[in-house]
Short mmCIF file of C-alpha atoms and ligand atoms in Angstrom, two decimals:
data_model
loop_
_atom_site.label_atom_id
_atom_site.label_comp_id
_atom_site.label_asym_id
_atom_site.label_seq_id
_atom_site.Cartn_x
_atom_site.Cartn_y
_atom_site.Cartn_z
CA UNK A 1 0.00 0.00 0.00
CA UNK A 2 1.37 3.07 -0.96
CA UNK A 3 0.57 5.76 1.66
CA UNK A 4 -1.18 9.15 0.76
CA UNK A 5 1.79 10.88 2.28
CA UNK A 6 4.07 9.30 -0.14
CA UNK A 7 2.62 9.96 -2.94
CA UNK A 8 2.13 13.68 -1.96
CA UNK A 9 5.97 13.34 -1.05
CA UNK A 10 6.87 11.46 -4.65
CA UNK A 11 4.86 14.31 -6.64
CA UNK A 12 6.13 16.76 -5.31
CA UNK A 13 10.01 15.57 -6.02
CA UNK A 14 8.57 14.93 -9.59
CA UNK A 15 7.48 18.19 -9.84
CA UNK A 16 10.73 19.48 -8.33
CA UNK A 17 12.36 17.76 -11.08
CA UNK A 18 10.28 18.85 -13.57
CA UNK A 19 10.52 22.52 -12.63
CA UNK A 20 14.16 22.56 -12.49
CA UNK A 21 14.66 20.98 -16.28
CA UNK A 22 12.76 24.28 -17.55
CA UNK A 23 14.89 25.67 -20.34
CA UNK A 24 16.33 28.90 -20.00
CA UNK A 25 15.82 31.82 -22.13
CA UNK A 26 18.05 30.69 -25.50
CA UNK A 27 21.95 32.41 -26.23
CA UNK A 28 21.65 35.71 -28.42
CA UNK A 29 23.52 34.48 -31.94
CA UNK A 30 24.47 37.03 -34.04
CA UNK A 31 22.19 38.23 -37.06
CA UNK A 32 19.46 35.43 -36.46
CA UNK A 33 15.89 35.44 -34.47
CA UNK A 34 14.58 32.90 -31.92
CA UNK A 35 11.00 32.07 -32.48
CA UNK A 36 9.15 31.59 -29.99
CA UNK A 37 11.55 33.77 -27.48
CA UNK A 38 10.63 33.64 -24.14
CA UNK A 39 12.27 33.40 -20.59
CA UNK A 40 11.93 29.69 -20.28
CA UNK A 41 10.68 26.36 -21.80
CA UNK A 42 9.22 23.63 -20.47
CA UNK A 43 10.78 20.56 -21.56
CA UNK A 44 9.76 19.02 -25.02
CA UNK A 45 9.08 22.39 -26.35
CA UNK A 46 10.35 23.56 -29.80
CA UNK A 47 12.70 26.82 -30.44
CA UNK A 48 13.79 27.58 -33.81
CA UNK A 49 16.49 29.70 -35.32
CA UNK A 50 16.62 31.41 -38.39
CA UNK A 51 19.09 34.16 -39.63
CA UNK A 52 17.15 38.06 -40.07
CA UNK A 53 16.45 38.97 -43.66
CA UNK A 54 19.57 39.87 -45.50
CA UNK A 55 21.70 36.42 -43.54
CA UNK A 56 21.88 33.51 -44.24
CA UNK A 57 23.64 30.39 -42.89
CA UNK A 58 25.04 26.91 -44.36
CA UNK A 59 22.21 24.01 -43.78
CA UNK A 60 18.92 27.04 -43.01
CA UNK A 61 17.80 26.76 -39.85
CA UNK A 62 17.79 25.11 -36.73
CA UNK A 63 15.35 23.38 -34.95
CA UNK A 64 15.31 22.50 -31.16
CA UNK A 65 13.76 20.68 -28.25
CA UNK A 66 14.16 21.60 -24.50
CA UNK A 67 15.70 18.14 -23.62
CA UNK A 68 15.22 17.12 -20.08
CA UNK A 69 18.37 18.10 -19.03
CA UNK A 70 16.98 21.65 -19.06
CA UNK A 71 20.27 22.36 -21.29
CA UNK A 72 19.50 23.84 -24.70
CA UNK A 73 22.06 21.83 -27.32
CA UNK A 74 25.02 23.66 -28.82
CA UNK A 75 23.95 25.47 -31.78
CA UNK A 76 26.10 25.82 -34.39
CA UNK A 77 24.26 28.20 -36.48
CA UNK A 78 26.12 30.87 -38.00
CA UNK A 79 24.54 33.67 -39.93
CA UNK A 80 26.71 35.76 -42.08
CA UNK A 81 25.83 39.11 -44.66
CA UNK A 82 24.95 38.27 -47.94
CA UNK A 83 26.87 38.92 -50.72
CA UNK A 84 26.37 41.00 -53.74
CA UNK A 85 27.70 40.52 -57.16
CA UNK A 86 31.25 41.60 -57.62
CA UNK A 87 30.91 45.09 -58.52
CA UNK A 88 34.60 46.72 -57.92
CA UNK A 89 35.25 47.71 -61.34
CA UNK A 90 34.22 50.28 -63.35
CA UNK A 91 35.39 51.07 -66.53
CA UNK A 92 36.66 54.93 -66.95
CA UNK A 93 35.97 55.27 -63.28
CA UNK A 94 36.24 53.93 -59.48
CA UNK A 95 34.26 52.37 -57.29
CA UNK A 96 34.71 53.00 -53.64
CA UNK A 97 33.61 50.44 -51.21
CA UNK A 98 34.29 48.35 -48.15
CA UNK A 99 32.47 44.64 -49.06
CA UNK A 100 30.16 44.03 -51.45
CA UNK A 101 27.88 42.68 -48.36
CA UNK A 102 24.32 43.31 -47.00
CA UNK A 103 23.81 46.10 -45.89
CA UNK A 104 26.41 48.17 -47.06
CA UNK A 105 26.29 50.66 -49.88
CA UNK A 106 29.35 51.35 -52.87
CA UNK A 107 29.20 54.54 -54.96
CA UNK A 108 31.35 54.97 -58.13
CA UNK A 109 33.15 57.81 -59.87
CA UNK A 110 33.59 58.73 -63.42
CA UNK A 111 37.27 59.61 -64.71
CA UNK A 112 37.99 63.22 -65.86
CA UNK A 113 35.94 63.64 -69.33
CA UNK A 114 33.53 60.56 -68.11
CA UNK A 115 30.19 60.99 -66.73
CA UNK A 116 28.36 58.47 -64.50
CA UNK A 117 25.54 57.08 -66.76
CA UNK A 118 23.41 56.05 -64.20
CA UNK A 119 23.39 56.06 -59.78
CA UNK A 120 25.54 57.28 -57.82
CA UNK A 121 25.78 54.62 -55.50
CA UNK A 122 24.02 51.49 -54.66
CA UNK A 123 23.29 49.30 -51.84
CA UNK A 124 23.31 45.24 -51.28
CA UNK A 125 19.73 44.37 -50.33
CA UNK A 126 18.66 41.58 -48.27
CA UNK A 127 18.14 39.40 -51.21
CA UNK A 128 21.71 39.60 -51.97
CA UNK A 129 21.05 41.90 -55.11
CA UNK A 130 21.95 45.69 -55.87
CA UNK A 131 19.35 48.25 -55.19
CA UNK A 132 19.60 49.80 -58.81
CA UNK A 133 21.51 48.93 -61.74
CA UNK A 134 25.35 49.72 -62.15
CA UNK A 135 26.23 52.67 -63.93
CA UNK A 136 28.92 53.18 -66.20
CA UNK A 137 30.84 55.81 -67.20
CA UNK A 138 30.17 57.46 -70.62
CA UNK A 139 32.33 59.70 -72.23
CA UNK A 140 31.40 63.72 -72.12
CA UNK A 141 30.35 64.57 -75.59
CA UNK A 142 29.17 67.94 -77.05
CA UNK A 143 27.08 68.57 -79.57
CA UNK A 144 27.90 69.88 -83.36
CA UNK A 145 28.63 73.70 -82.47
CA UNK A 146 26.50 76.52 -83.66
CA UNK A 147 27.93 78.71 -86.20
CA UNK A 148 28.20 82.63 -85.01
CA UNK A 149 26.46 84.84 -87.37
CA UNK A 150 29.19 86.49 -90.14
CA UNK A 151 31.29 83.26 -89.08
CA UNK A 152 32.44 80.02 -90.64
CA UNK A 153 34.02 76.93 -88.75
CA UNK A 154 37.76 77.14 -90.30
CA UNK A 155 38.65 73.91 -87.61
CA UNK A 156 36.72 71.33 -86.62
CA UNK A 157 36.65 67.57 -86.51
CA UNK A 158 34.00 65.12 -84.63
CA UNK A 159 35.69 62.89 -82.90
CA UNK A 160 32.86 60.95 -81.75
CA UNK A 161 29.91 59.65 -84.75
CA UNK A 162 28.41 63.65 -85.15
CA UNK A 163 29.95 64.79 -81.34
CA UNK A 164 32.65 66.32 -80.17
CA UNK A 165 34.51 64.34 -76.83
CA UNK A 166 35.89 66.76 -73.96
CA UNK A 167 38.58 69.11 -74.19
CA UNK A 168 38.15 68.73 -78.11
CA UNK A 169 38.38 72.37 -80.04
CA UNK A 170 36.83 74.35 -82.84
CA UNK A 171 37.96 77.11 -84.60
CA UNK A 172 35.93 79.84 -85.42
CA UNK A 173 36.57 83.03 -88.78
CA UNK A 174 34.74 85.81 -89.40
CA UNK A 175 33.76 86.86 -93.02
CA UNK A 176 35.54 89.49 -94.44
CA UNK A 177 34.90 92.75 -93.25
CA UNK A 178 34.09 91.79 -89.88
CA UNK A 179 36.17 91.31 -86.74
CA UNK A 180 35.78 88.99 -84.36
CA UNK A 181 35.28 89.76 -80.36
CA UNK A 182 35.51 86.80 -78.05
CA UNK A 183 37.62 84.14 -78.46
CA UNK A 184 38.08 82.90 -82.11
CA UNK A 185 38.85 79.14 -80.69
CA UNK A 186 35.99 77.22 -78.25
CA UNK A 187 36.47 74.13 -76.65
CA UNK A 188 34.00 71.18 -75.15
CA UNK A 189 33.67 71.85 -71.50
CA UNK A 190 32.75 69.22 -69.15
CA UNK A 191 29.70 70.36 -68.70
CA UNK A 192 28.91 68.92 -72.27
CA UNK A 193 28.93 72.48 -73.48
CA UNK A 194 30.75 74.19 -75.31
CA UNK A 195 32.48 77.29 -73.95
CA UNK A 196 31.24 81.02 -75.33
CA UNK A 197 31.06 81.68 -78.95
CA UNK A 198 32.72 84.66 -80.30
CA UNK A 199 30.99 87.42 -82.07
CA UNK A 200 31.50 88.89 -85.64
CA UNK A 201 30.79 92.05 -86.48
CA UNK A 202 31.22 94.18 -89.24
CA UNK A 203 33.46 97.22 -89.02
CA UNK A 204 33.86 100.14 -91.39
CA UNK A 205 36.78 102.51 -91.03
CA UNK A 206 36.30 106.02 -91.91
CA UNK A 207 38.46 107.57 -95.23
CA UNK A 208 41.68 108.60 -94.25
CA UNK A 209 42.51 111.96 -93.96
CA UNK A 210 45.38 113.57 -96.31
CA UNK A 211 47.59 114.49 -94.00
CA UNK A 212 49.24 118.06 -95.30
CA UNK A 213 52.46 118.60 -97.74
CA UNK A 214 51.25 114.66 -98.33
CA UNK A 215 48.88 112.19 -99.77
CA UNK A 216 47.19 109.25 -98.92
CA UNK A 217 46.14 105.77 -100.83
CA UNK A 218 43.62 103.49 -100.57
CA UNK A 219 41.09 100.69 -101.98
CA UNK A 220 38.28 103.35 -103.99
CA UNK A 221 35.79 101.33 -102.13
CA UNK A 222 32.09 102.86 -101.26
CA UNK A 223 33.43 101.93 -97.48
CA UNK A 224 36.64 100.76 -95.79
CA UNK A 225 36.44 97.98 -93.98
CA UNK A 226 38.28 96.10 -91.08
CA UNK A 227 41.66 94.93 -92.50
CA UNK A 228 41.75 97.28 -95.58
CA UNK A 229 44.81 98.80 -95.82
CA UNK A 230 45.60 102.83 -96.54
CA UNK A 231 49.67 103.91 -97.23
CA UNK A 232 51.20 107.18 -96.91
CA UNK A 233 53.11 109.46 -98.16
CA UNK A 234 55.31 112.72 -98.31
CA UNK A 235 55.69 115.69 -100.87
CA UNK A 236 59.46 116.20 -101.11
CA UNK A 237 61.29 118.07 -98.41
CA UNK A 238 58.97 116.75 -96.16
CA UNK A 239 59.37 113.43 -93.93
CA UNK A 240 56.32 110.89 -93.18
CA UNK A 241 56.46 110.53 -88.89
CA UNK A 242 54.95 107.32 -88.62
CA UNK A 243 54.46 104.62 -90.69
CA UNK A 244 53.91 103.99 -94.38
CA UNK A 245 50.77 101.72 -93.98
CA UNK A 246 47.92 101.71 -92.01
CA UNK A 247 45.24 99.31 -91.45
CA UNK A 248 41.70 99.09 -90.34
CA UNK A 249 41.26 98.11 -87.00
CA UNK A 250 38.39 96.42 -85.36
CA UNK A 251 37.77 99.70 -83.19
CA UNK A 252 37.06 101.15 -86.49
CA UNK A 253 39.56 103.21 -86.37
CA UNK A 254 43.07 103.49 -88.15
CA UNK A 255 46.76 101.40 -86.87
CA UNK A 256 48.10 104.88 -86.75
CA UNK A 257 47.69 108.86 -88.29
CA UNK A 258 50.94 109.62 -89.89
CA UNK A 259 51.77 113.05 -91.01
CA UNK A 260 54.44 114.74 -92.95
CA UNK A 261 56.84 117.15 -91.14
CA UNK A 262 59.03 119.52 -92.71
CA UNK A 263 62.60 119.07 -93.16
CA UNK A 264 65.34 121.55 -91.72
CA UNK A 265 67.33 124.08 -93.72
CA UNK A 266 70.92 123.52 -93.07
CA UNK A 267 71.74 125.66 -89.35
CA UNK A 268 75.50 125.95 -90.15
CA UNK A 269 77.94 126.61 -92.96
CA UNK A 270 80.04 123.94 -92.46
CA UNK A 271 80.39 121.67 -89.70
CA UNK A 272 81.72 118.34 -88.85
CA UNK A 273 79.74 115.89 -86.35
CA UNK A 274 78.60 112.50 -85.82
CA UNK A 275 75.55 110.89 -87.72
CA UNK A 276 74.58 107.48 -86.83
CA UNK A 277 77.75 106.95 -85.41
CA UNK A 278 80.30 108.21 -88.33
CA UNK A 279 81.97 111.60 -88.58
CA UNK A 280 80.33 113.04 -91.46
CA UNK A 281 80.47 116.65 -92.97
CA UNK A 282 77.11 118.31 -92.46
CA UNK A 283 76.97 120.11 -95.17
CA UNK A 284 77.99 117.73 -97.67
CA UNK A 285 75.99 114.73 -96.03
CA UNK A 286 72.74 116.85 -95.79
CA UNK A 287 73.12 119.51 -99.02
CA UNK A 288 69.57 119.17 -99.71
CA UNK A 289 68.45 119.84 -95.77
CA UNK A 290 67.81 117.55 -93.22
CA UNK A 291 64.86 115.27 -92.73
CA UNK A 292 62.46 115.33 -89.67
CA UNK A 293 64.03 113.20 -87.10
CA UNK A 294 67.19 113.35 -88.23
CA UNK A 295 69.42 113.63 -85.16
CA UNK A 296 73.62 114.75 -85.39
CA UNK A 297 76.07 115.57 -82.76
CA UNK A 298 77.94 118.67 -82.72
CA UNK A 299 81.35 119.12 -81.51
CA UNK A 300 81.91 122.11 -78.69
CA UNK A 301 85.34 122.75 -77.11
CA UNK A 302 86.01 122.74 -73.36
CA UNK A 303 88.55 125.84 -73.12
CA UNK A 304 90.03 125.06 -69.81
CA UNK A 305 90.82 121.10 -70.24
CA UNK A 306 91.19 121.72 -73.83
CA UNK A 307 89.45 119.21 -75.03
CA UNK A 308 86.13 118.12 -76.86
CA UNK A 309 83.03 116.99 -75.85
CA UNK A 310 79.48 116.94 -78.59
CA UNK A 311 76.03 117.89 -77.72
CA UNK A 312 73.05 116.74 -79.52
CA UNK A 313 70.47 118.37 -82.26
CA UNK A 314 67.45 117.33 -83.62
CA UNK A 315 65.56 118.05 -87.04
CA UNK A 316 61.41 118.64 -85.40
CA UNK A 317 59.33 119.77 -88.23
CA UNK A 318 61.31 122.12 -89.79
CA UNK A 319 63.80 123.27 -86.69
CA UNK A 320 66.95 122.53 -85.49
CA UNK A 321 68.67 124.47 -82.42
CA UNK A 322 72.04 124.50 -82.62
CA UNK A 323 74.24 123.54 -79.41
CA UNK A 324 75.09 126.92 -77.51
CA UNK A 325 78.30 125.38 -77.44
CA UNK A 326 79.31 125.29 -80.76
CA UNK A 327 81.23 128.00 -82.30
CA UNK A 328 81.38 128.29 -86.02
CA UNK A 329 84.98 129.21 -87.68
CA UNK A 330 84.88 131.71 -90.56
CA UNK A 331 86.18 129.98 -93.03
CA UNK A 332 89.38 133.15 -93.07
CA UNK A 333 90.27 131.95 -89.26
CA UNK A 334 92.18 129.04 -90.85
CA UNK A 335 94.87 128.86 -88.34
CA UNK A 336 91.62 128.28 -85.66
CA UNK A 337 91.65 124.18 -84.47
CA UNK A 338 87.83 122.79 -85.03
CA UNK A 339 86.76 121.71 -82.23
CA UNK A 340 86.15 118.11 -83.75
CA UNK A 341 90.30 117.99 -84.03
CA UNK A 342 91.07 118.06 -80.68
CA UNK A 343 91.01 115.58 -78.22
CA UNK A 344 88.17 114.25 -76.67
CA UNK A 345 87.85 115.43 -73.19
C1 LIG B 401 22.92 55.51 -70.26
O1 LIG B 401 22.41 54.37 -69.69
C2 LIG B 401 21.15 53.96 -70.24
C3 LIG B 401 20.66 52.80 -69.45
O2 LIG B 401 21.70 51.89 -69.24
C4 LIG B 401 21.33 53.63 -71.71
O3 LIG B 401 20.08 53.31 -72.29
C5 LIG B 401 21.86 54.85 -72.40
O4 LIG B 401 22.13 54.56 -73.76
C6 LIG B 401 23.13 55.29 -71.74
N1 LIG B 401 23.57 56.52 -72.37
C7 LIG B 401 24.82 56.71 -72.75
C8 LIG B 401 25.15 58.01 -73.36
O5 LIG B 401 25.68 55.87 -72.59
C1 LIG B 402 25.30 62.44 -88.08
O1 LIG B 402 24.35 63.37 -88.55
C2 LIG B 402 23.75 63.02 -89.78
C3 LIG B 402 22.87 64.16 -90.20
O2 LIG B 402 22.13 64.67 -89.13
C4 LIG B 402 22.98 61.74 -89.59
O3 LIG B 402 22.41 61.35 -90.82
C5 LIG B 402 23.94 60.64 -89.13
O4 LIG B 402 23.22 59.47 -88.86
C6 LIG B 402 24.67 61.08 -87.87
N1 LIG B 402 25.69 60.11 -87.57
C7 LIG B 402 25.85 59.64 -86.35
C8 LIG B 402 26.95 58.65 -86.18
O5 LIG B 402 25.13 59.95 -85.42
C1 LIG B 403 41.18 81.13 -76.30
O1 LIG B 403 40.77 79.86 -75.85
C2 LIG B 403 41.83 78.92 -75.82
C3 LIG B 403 41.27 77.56 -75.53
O2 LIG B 403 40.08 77.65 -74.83
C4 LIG B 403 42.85 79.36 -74.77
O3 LIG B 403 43.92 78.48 -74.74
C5 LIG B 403 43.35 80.74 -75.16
O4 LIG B 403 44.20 81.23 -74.13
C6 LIG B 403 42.20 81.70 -75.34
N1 LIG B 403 42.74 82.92 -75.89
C7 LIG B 403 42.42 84.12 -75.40
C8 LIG B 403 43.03 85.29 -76.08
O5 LIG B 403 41.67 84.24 -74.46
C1 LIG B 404 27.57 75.19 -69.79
O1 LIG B 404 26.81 74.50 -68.83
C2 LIG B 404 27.09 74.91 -67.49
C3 LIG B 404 26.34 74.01 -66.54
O2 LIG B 404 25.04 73.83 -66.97
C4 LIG B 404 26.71 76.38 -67.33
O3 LIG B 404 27.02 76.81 -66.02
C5 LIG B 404 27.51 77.21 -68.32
O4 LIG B 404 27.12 78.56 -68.24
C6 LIG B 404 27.31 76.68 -69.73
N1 LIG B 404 28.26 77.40 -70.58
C7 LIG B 404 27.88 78.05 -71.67
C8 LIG B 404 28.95 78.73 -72.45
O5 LIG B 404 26.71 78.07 -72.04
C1 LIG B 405 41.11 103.39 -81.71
O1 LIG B 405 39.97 103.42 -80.85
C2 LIG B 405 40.17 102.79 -79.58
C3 LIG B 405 38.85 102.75 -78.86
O2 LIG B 405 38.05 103.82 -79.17
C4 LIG B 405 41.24 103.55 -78.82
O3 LIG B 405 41.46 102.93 -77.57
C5 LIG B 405 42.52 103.51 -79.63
O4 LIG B 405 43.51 104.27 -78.97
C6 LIG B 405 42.29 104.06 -81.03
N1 LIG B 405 43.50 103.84 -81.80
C7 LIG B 405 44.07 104.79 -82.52
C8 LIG B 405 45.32 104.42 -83.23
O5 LIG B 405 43.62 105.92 -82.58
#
């Protein structure tokens, strides 16, 4: 007979046992969910492990039983990232990135005169596929360039079917009669533009003006235009100052206004002095006057050291001012030194 007491006694050491094989609450794993999760589990009740969205692990998941034991088994489930397709190259560009791994993003760059044809940057999803498509890098192109009014494309070459690639050049030329302002050469930014476009306008000089004791030539046109050309010149005696031909210039206005100047009567009798560097006799190198410009140095005599020194003159329109230095001989004081005979002080 087995007394009430014992079996009060034996159920409740059963139920001691029982209560103490309770299962605790299962080990956090890394990247994976417990289902159901709770504190404890009686034995004979299931668990199961799976990896979160975006991990997976070799065999799926894992099934368990609270065993008696009140020991959950070792669980050798080990959830790791997906991976993405291999997506570190990119052709005329770079890719920057860490892993190609859920959940991290790459993003890409295009090489100078490349443009990304597509995202920026994409990320590995949790199906182990990129967000968006790659892009690629495409070369910068510009279109044909327009054609300035009063202007004809003197360079240009597509390099790419009817485009132009980046950095690439054309060369711009006004019609005649008109000048160009801006830049006569424009090149394919990398904006896929091209840079500005120079302007051609049309420029008319007014006639030139005969300058006096002088005449002037040019085209018999109805109009002078930019580039025409006018030339210059002197009645005798008289000297151009500036030069022989002009042109049109975009200002509309003329290279330069030359005008004759008179020549100089000869100041002296008779004189020797130094022209361009050579002793020369003044009046025999300039019998028929000197020319406006022309420039000789006269020879004066330094009493005291006795010695010579020269001081410069200069033909301007007509005049010449003799150095207050220089004494002229009458040609009766022959036994008088010139001053260009002695020695130079
Ligand atoms: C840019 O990418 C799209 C889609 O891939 C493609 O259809 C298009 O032709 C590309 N454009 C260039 C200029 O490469
Ligand atoms: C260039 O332009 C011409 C005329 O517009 C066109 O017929 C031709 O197909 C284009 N070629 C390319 C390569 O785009
Ligand atoms: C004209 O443009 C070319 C190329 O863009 C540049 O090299 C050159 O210096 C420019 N010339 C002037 C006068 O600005
Ligand atoms: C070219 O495009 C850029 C960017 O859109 C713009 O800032 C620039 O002014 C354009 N250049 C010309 C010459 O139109
Ligand atoms: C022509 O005109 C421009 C602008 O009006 C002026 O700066 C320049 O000095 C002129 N040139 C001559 C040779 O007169």
């Amino acid at each position: 007979m087995i007394s009430p007491a014992l079996i009060l006694f034996l159920s409740f050491l059963c139920h001691a046992a029982i209560a103490g094989r309770t299962c605790p609450r299962p080990d956090d794993l890394p990247f994976s969910t417990v289902v159901p999760l709770k504190t404890s589990y009686e034995p004979g009740e299931q668990i199961v492990y799976s990896c979160q969205p975006g991990y997976v692990s070799r065999g799926g998941m894992r099934r368990f039983t609270c065993p008696l034991t009140g020991m959950w088994p070792i669980n050798t489930l080990k959830c790791t990232p997906r991976v993405c397709p291999f997506a570190g190259i990119l052709e005329n560009g770079a890719v920057r990135y860490t892993t190609f791994e859920y959940p991290n993003a790459i993003s890409f760059t295009c090489n100078h005169g490349f443009y990304l044809n597509g995202t920026k940057s994409v990320t590995c999803t949790e199906e182990g596929k990129w967000s968006q498509e790659l892009p690629v890098c495409a070369p910068i192109t510009c279109p044909p360039p327009p054609v300035p009014n009063f202007a004809t494309l003197s360079v240009y070459k597509p390099s790419l079917g009817n485009n132009s690639l980046y950095r690439d050049t054309a060369v711009f030329e006004c019609l005649p009669h008109h000048a160009m302002f801006g830049n006569d050469t424009i090149t394919c930014t990398a904006y896929g533009n091209w840079t500005a476009l120079p302007e051609c306008r049309e420029v008319k000089c007014p006639f030139p003006a005969r300058p006096d004791n002088g005449f002037v030539n040019y085209p018999a046109k109805q109009a002078l235009y930019y580039k025409d050309k006018a030339t210059y010149g002197c009645h005798e005696t008289y000297a151009l100052d500036g030069p022989e031909e002009v042109e049109c210039t975009k200002q509309g206005n003329w290279s330069a206004h030359p005008s004759c100047k008179a020549s100089c009567k000869l100041p002296v009798k008779k004189a020797t002095v130094i022209y361009q560097g050579e002793r020369v006799k003044l009046q025999e190198k300039f019998k028929n006057g000197m020319l406006h410009g022309d420039k000789v140095s006269f020879f004066c005599k330094n009493k005291e050291k006795k010695c010579s020194y020269t001081e410069d003159a200069q033909c301007i329109d007509g005049t010449i001012e003799i150095p207050k230095c220089f004494k002229e001989h009458s040609t009766l004081a022959f036994w008088k030194t010139d001053a260009s005979d002695v020695k130079p002080c």
